[in-house]
XYZ file of C-alpha atoms in Angstrom:
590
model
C 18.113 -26.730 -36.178
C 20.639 -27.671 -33.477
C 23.539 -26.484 -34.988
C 22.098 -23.120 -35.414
C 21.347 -23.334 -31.732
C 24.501 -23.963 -30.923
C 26.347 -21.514 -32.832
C 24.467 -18.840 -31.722
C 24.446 -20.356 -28.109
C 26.283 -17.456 -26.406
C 23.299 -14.969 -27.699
C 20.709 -16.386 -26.021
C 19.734 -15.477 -22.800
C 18.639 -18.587 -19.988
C 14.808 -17.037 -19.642
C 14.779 -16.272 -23.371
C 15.808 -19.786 -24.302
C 13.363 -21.561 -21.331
C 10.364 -19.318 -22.862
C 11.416 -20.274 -26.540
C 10.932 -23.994 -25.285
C 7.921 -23.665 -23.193
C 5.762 -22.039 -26.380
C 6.783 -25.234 -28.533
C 5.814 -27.151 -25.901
C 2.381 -25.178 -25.893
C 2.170 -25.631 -29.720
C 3.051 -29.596 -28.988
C 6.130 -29.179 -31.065
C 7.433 -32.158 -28.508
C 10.216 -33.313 -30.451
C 12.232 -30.330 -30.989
C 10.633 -29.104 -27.296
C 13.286 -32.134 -25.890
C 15.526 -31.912 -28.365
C 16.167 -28.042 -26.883
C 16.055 -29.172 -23.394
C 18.855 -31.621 -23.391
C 20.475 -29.424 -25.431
C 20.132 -26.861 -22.449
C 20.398 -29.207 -19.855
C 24.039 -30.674 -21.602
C 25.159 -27.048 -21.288
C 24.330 -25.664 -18.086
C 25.929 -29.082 -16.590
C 28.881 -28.154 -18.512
C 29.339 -24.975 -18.046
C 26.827 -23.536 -15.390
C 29.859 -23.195 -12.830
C 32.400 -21.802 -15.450
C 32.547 -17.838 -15.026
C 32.315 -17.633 -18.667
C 29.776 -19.356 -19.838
C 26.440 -17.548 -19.850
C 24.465 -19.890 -17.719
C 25.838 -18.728 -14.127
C 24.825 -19.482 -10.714
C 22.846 -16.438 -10.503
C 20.650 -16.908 -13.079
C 19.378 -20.112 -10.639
C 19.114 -17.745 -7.751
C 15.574 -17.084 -6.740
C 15.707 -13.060 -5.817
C 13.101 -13.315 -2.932
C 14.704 -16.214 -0.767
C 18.037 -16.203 -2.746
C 18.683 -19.689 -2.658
C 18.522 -22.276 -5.701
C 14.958 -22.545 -7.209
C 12.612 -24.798 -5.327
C 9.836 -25.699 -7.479
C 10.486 -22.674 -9.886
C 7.623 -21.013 -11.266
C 7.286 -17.971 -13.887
C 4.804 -15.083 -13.497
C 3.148 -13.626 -16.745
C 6.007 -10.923 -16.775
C 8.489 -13.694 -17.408
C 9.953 -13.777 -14.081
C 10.610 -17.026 -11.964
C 10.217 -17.612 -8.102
C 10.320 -20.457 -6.265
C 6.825 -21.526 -5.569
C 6.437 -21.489 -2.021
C 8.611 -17.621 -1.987
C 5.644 -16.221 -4.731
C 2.887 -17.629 -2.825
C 4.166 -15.827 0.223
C 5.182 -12.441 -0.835
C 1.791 -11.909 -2.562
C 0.054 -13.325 0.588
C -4.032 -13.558 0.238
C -4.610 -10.499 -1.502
C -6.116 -11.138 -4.945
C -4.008 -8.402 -6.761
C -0.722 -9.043 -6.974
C 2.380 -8.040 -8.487
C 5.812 -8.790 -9.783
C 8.463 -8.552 -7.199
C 10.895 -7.703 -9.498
C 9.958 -5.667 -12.441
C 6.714 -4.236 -10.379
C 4.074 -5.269 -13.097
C 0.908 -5.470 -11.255
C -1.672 -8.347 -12.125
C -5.731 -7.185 -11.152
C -6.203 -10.590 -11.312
C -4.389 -13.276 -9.797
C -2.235 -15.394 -11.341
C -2.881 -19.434 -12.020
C 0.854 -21.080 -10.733
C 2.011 -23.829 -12.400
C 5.624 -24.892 -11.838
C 8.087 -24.387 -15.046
C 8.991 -28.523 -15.326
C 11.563 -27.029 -18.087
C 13.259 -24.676 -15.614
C 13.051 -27.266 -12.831
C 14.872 -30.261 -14.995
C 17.460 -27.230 -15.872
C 18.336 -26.476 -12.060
C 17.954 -30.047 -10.408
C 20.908 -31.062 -12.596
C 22.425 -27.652 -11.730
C 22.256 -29.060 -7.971
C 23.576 -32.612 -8.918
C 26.391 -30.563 -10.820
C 27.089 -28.333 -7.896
C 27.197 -31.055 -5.594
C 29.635 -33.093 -8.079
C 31.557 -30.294 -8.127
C 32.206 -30.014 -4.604
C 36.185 -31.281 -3.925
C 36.630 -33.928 -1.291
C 39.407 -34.764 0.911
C 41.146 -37.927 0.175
C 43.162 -40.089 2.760
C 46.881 -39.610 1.652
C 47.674 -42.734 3.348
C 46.037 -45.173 1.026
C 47.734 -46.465 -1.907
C 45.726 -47.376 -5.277
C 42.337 -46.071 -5.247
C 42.530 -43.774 -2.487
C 39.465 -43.513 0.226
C 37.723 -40.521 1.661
C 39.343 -39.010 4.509
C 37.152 -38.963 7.629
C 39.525 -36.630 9.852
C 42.917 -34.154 9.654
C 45.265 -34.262 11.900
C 47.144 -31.242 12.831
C 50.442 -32.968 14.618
C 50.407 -35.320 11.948
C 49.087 -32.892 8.983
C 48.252 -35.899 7.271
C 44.232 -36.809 6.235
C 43.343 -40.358 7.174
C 40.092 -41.912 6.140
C 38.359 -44.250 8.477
C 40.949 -47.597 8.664
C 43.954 -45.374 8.916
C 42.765 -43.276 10.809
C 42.131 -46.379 13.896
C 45.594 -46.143 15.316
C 44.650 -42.208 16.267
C 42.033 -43.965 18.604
C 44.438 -46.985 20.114
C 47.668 -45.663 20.290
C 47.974 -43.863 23.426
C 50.641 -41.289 21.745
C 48.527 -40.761 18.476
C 45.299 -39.973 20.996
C 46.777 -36.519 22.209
C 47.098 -35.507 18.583
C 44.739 -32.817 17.433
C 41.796 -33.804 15.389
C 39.850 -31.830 12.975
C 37.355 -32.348 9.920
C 38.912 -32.725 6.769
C 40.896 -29.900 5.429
C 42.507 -29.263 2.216
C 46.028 -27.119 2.833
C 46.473 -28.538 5.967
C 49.556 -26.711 6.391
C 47.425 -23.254 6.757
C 46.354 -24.714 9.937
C 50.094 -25.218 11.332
C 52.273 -22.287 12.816
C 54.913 -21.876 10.319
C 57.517 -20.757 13.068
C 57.290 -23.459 15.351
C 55.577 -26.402 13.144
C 52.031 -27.055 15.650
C 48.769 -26.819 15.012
C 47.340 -23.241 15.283
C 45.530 -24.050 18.914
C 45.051 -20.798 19.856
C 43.292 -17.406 19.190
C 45.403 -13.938 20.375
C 42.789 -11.434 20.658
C 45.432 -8.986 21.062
C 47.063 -8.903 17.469
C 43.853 -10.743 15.945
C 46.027 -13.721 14.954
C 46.190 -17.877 15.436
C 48.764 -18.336 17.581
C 50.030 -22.820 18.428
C 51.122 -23.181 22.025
C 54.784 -22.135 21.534
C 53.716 -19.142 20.559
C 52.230 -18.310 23.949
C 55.020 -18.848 25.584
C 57.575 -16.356 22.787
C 56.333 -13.314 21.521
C 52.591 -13.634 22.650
C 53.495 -14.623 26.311
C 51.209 -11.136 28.223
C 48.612 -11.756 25.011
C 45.159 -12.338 25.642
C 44.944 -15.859 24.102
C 42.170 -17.883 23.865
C 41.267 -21.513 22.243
C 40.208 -21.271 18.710
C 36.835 -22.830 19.793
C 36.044 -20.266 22.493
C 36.807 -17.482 20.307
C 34.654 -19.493 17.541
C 32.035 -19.721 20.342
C 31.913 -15.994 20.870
C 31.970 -15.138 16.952
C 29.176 -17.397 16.382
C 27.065 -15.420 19.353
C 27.969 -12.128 17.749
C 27.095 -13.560 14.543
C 23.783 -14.692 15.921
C 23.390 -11.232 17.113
C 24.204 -9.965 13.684
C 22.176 -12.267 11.839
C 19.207 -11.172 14.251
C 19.736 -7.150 13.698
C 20.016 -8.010 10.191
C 16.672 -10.320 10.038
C 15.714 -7.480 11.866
C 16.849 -5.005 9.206
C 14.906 -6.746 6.791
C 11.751 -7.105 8.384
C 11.823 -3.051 9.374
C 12.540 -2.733 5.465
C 9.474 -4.744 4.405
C 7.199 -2.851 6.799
C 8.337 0.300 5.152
C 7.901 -0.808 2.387
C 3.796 -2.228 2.874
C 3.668 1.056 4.082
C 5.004 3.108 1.330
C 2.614 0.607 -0.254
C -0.533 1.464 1.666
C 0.603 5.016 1.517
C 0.412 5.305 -2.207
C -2.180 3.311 -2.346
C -4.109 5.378 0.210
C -3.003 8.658 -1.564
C -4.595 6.729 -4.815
C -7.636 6.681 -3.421
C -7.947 10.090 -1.841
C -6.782 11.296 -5.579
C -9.520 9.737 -7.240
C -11.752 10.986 -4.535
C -10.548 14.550 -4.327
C -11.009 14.529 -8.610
C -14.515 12.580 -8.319
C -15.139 15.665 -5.329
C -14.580 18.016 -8.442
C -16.201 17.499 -10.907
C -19.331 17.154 -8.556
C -18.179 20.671 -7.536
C -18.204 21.401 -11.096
C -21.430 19.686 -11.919
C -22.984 21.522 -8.960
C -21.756 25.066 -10.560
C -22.749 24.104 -14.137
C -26.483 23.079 -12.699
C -26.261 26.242 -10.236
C -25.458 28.628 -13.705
C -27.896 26.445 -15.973
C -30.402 27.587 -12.889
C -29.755 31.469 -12.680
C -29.396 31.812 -16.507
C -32.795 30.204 -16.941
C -33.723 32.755 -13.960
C -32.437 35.820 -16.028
C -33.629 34.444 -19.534
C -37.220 34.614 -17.499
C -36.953 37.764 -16.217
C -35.794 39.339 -19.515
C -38.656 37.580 -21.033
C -40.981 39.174 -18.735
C -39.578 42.219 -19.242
C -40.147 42.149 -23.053
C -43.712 40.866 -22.739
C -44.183 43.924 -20.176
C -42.718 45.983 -23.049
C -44.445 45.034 -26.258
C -47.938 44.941 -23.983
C -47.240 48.604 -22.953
C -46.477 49.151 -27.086
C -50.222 47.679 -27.818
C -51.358 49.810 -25.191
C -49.946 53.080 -26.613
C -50.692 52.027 -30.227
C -54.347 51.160 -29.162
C -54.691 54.865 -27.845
C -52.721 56.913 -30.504
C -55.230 54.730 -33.244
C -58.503 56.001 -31.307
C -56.874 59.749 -31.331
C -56.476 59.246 -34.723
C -59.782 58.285 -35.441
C -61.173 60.651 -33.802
C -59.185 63.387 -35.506
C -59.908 62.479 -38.833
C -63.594 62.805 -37.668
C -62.805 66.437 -37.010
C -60.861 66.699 -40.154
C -64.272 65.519 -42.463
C -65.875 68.298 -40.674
C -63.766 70.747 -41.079
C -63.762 69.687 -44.608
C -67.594 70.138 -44.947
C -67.871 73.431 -43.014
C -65.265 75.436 -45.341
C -67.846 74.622 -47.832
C -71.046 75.126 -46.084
C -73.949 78.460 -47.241
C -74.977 78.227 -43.530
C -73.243 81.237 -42.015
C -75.221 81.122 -38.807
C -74.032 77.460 -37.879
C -70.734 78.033 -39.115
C -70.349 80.851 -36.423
C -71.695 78.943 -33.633
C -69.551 75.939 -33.575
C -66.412 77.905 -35.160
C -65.290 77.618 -31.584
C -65.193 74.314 -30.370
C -63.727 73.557 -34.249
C -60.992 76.020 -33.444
C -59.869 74.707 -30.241
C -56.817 71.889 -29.518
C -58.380 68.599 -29.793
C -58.161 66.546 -26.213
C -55.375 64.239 -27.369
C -51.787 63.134 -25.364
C -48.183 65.038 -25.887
C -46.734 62.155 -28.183
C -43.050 63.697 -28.469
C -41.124 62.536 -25.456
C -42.938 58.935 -25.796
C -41.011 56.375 -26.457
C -40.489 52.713 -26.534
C -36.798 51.705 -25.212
C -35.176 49.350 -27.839
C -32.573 48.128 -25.575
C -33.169 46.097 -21.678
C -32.291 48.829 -19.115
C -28.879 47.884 -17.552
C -29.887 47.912 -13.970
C -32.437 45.456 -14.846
C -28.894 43.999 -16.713
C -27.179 44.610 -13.020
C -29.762 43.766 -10.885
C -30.043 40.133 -12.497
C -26.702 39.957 -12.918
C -25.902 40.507 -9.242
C -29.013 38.045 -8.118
C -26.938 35.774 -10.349
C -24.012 36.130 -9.019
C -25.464 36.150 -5.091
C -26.859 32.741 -6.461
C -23.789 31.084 -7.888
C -21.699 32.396 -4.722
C -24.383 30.882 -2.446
C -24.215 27.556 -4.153
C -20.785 27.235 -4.768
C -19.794 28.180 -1.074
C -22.456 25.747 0.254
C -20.849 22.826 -2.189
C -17.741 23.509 -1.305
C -18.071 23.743 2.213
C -20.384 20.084 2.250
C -17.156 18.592 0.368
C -14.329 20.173 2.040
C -15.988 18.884 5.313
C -16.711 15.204 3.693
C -13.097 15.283 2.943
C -11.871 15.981 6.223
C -14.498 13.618 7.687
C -13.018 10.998 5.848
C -9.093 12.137 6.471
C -9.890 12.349 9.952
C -11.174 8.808 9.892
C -7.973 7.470 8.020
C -5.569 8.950 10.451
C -7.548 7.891 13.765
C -5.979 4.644 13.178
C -2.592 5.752 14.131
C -3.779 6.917 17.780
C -1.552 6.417 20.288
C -1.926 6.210 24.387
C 0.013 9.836 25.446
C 0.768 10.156 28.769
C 2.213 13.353 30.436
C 5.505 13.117 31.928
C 5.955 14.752 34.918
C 9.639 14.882 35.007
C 9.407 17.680 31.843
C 6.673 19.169 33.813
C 6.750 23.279 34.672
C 6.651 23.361 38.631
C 3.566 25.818 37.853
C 2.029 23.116 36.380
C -0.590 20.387 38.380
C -0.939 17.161 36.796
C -2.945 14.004 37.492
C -2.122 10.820 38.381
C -3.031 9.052 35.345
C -1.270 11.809 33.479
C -3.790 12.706 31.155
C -5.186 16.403 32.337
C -2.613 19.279 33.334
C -3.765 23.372 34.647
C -1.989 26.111 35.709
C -1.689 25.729 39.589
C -0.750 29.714 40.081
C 2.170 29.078 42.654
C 5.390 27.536 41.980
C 6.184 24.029 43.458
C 9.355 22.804 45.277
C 9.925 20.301 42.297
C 13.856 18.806 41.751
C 15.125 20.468 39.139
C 16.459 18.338 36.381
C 17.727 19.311 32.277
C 14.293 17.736 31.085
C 12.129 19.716 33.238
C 10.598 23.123 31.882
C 11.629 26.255 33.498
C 9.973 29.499 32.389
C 7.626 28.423 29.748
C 4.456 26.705 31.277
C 4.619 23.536 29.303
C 4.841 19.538 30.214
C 6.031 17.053 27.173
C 4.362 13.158 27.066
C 6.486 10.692 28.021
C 6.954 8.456 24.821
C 9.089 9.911 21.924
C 8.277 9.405 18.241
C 11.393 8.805 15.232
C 9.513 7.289 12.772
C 5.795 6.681 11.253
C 2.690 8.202 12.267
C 1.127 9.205 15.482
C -2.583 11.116 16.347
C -3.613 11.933 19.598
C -6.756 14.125 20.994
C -6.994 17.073 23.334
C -10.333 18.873 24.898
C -10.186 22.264 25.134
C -13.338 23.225 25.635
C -13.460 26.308 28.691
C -10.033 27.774 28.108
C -9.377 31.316 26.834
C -5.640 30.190 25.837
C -3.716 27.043 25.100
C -0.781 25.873 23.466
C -0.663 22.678 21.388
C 1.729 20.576 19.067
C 4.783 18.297 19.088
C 8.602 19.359 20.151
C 11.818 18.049 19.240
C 13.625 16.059 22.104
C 16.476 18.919 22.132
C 13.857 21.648 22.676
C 15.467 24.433 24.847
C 13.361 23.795 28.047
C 15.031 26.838 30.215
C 13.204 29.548 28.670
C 14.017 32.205 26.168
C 12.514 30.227 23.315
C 10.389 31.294 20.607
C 7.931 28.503 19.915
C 8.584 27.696 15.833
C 10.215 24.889 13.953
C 13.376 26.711 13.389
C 13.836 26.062 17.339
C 11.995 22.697 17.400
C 8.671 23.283 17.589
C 5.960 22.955 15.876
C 2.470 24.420 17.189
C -0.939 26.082 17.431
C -2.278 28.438 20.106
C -4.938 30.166 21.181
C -5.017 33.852 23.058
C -7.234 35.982 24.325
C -10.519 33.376 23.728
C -10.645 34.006 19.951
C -7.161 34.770 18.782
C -5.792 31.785 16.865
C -2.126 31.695 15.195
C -0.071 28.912 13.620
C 3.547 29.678 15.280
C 5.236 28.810 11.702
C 8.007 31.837 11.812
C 6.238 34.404 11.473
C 3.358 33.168 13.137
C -0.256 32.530 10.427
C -3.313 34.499 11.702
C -5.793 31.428 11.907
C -9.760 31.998 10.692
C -11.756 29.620 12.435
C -15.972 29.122 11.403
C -16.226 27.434 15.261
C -14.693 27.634 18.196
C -12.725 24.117 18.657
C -13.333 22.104 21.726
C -11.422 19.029 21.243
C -7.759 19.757 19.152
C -6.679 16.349 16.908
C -2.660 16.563 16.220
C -1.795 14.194 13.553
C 2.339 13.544 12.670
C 3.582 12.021 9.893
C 7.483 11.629 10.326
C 8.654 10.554 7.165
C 6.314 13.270 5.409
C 7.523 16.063 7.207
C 3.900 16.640 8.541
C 2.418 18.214 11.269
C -1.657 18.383 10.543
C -4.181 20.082 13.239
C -7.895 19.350 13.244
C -10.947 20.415 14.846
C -12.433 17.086 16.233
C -15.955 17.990 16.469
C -16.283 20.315 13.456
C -14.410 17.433 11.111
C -12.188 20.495 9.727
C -8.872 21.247 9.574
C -7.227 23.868 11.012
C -3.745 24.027 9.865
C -0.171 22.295 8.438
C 3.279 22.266 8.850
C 4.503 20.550 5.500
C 7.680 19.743 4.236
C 9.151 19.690 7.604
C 12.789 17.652 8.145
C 12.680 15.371 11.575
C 16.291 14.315 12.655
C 15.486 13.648 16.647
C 12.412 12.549 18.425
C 9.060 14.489 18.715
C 7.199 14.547 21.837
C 3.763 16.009 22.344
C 3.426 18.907 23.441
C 1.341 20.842 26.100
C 0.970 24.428 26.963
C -2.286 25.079 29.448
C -0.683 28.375 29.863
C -1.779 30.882 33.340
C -4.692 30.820 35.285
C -5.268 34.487 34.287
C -7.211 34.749 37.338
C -9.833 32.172 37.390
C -11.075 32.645 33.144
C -8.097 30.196 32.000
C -8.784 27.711 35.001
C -9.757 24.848 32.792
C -7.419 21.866 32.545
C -6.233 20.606 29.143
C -7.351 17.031 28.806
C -6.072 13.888 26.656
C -9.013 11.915 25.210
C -9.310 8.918 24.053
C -9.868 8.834 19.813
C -13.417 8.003 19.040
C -14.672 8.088 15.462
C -17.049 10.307 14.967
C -19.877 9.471 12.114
């Protein structure tokens, strides 16, 4: 069995071959179990560090910390982590999934460490380490000892007894020490034989003493330590932005996470929304066809009861004209002339019976009884469906409204962006029209002709919400800008020019300024604006606080620069547009 495994050794994969031992361990096939490890264990001493052989470094390499496996363990998918790296990345949340392949788990797995993969990489490390060349003293003769220091006048390697007269000898203790080197001649100037002392910043080259005084004499030359000092603090700072790096990479990425795990959930909603919509209709039709079905019903009963009616009176006509027919019968036989004569007249004249010729009985349900139940139907299903629709499409929004709350944010206006016909508080958080134009310094942040002020902080990534009353005010303007928003007038207010809005004119005139601008049809007259951004999305989402509806979207938008909020209370328009538009703090409304 050995042989095979050996001949067919460059076919198998490292996880393949670990899994292939760890199920005869689990079906207490021991013997051959061990017999496979050492015969894993023999190779990846012997040839884990050869580029050819199949068992390379990498395949040691945990991929979340990146290091050698500590403590390996595998997940279900067939993966391995090091213990303490797994444990982290899937936190306390109880499902969990694989970092590499993405195969979630709904239930979280047991962690055992893999003692086969574990023997496999501690002799790895005892190979690595093995492997590792040291610097031997080239002073000793025989079995030579390990060199504790260089020296660069000497570029010889002593180890620690030859290395003594380096500390006695007066000459020897001005000679340039270092750790031990293989090469040592890399660290000498090859034009005038010294050690490489120096750094020239100048031509980015190690320079010996010599040097400094030739061809890099006006060079900015520093020791090799200083300049080591000062690459190790830009490292630092390197190391930092990219720790940095990383960390702004794993928030994205729990929120791309949360995201789609959010937009999961309002999916399932919006379909379980649906088919109660659905449901609603069905039962709504189920209702009004029972409602015709009832009054088609009636309208046969009413029918075949006017039929008995008509039947019941043609039988007793009938009846009574047979009676007349017996006696006409007997009369046209009768000797008595006299009697004949006298009641020859009543005989003769029309019996007292109905005109039976344009009576009928309608086979067929008039259509506008059809119509008229068709229409009640149709009132009906139009009344029910709106009144669903409108209960859900508000529930929805409720519940929207509550997700984005949590990405409110404290705006403040800045006065600095500030019209000089605008009046602002000092806590920054109302702004009016203040009719006459201020003495205000002007500066390329402030607005000029339109009547606007911008808050002070500037968004480039995520989400933001904020709040705005408007209750009192015949016209407003409301939404975010870009940060290179022409603020010196002649600017139409639309994304294509950085902006991205909703206003109101003349009390009940609403428009989304989208390029052209989108006539807005509003149930209720908002009195406190939400504005919702989602940079990444493209988004731009308006809401109607109170109401818990929404009143319009930019989608699909493309944010290169910063967005500030922006506010438009527009003119005083003598006293009717005097109210101030006012930040308010997010509350969640039930």
């Amino acid at each position: 069995m050995l042989g095979r495994l050996w001949i067919t050794w460059e076919a198998v994969r490292l996880d393949d071959l670990i899994n292939f031992i760890k199920k005869k361990e689990s079906m207490t096939e021991w013997c051959e179990a061990e017999q496979l490890k050492h015969v894993l264990i023999f190779y990846s001493y012997t040839v884990s560090r050869d580029s050819s052989g199949l068992l390379s470094e990498d395949q040691f390499l945990c991929s979340i910390c990146l290091d050698v496996f500590t403590d390996p363990v595998s997940t279900p998918c067939g993966h391995n982590f090091c213990m303490n790296c797994i444990k982290t990345c899937w936190g306390d949340g109880q499902q969990c999934h694989c970092p590499l392949c993405k195969e979630k788990f709904t239930k979280r797995p047991e962690l055992k460490v893999n003692r086969t993969l574990r023997e496999v990489v501690n002799h790895f490390k005892k190979k690595s380490s093995l492997d590792k060349t040291e610097v031997l003293c080239e002073v000793c003769t025989g079995v030579k000892q390990k060199a504790l220091k260089s020296c660069l006048d000497c570029v010889v390697s002593f180890c620690n007894s030859h290395l003594e007269p380096h500390y006695n000898v007066l000459r020897l203790k001005k000679h340039k020490l270092i750790n031990p080197v293989e090469n040592l001649e890399n660290y000498i100037c090859q034009k005038h034989d010294k050690p490489l002392e120096l750094f020239c910043r100048d031509d980015q080259t190690f320079v010996c003493l010599f040097c400094t005084e030739g061809d890099h004499r006006t060079h900015n030359t520093v020791s090799i330590e200083e300049e080591s000092g000062q690459k190790k603090t830009q490292l630092g700072k390197t190391q930092t932005e990219v720790q940095q790096m990383i960390q702004d990479r794993q928030k994205k990425i729990r929120e791309i996470r949360h995201s789609a795990e959010l937009r999961k959930r309002n999916t399932e909603k919006e379909i379980s929304d649906s088919v109660e919509v659905f449901t609603a209709l069905v039962r709504s039709i189920e209702r009004s066809q029972a409602d015709l079905l009832e009054v088609m019903e009636e309208k046969q009963k009413a029918a075949e009861r006017q039929a008995e009616d008509l039947i019941k009176d043609l039988e007793q006509e009938i009846t009574e004209l047979q009676r007349r027919d017996t006696e006409l019968e007997q009369l046209s036989h009768t000797e008595d002339h006299l009697h004949l004569l006298q009641i020859y007249p009543s005989l003769c004249s029309p019996p007292h019976t109905s005109t039976w010729t344009d009576l009928s009985i309608d086979p067929h349900l008039s259509a506008e009884t059809v119509r008229s139940a068709l229409s009640e139907l149709q009132k009906s299903l139009n009344e029910e469906l709106t009144k669903t629709l409108n209960e859900k499409i508000r529930e929805s929004v409720s519940t929207e409204l509550k997700r984005i709350q949590q990405y409110a944010v404290d705006v403040t206006l800045d006065p600095d962006t500030a019209s000089p016909y605008l009046l602002l508080t000092d806590d920054g958080k109302e702004v009016r029209d203040g009719d006459s134009k201020q003495n205000l310094p002007d500066n390329p942040r402030r607005f000029y002709k339109c009547v606007s002020v911008l808050g002070k902080e500037g968004f480039s990534s995520g989400r933001f919400y904020y709040e705005v009353q408007v209750s009192g005010k015949t016209n407003w303007t409301l939404g975010v800008a870009r940060e290179s928003i022409n603020r010196k007038g002649g600017n139409n207010l639309n994304p294509q020019n950085g902006c991205w809005i909703v206003i109101l004119r003349n009390g009940n005139k609403y428009k989304a300024c989208a390029g052209p601008s989108v006539l807005l049809t509003l149930r209720e007259k908002p009195q406190k604006v939400g504005v919702f951004v989602d940079y990444e999305e493209g988004l731009v989402s308006f809401y109607d606080v109170e109401a818990r509806s929404h009143i319009y979207s930019f989608t699909g938008q493309s944010f290169i620069e910063k967005l500030y909020p922006y506010f438009g209370p527009c003119r005083n328009d003598g006293g009717k547009n005097s109210s101030p538009l006012i930040i308010s703090p997010v509350s969640n409304y039930a």
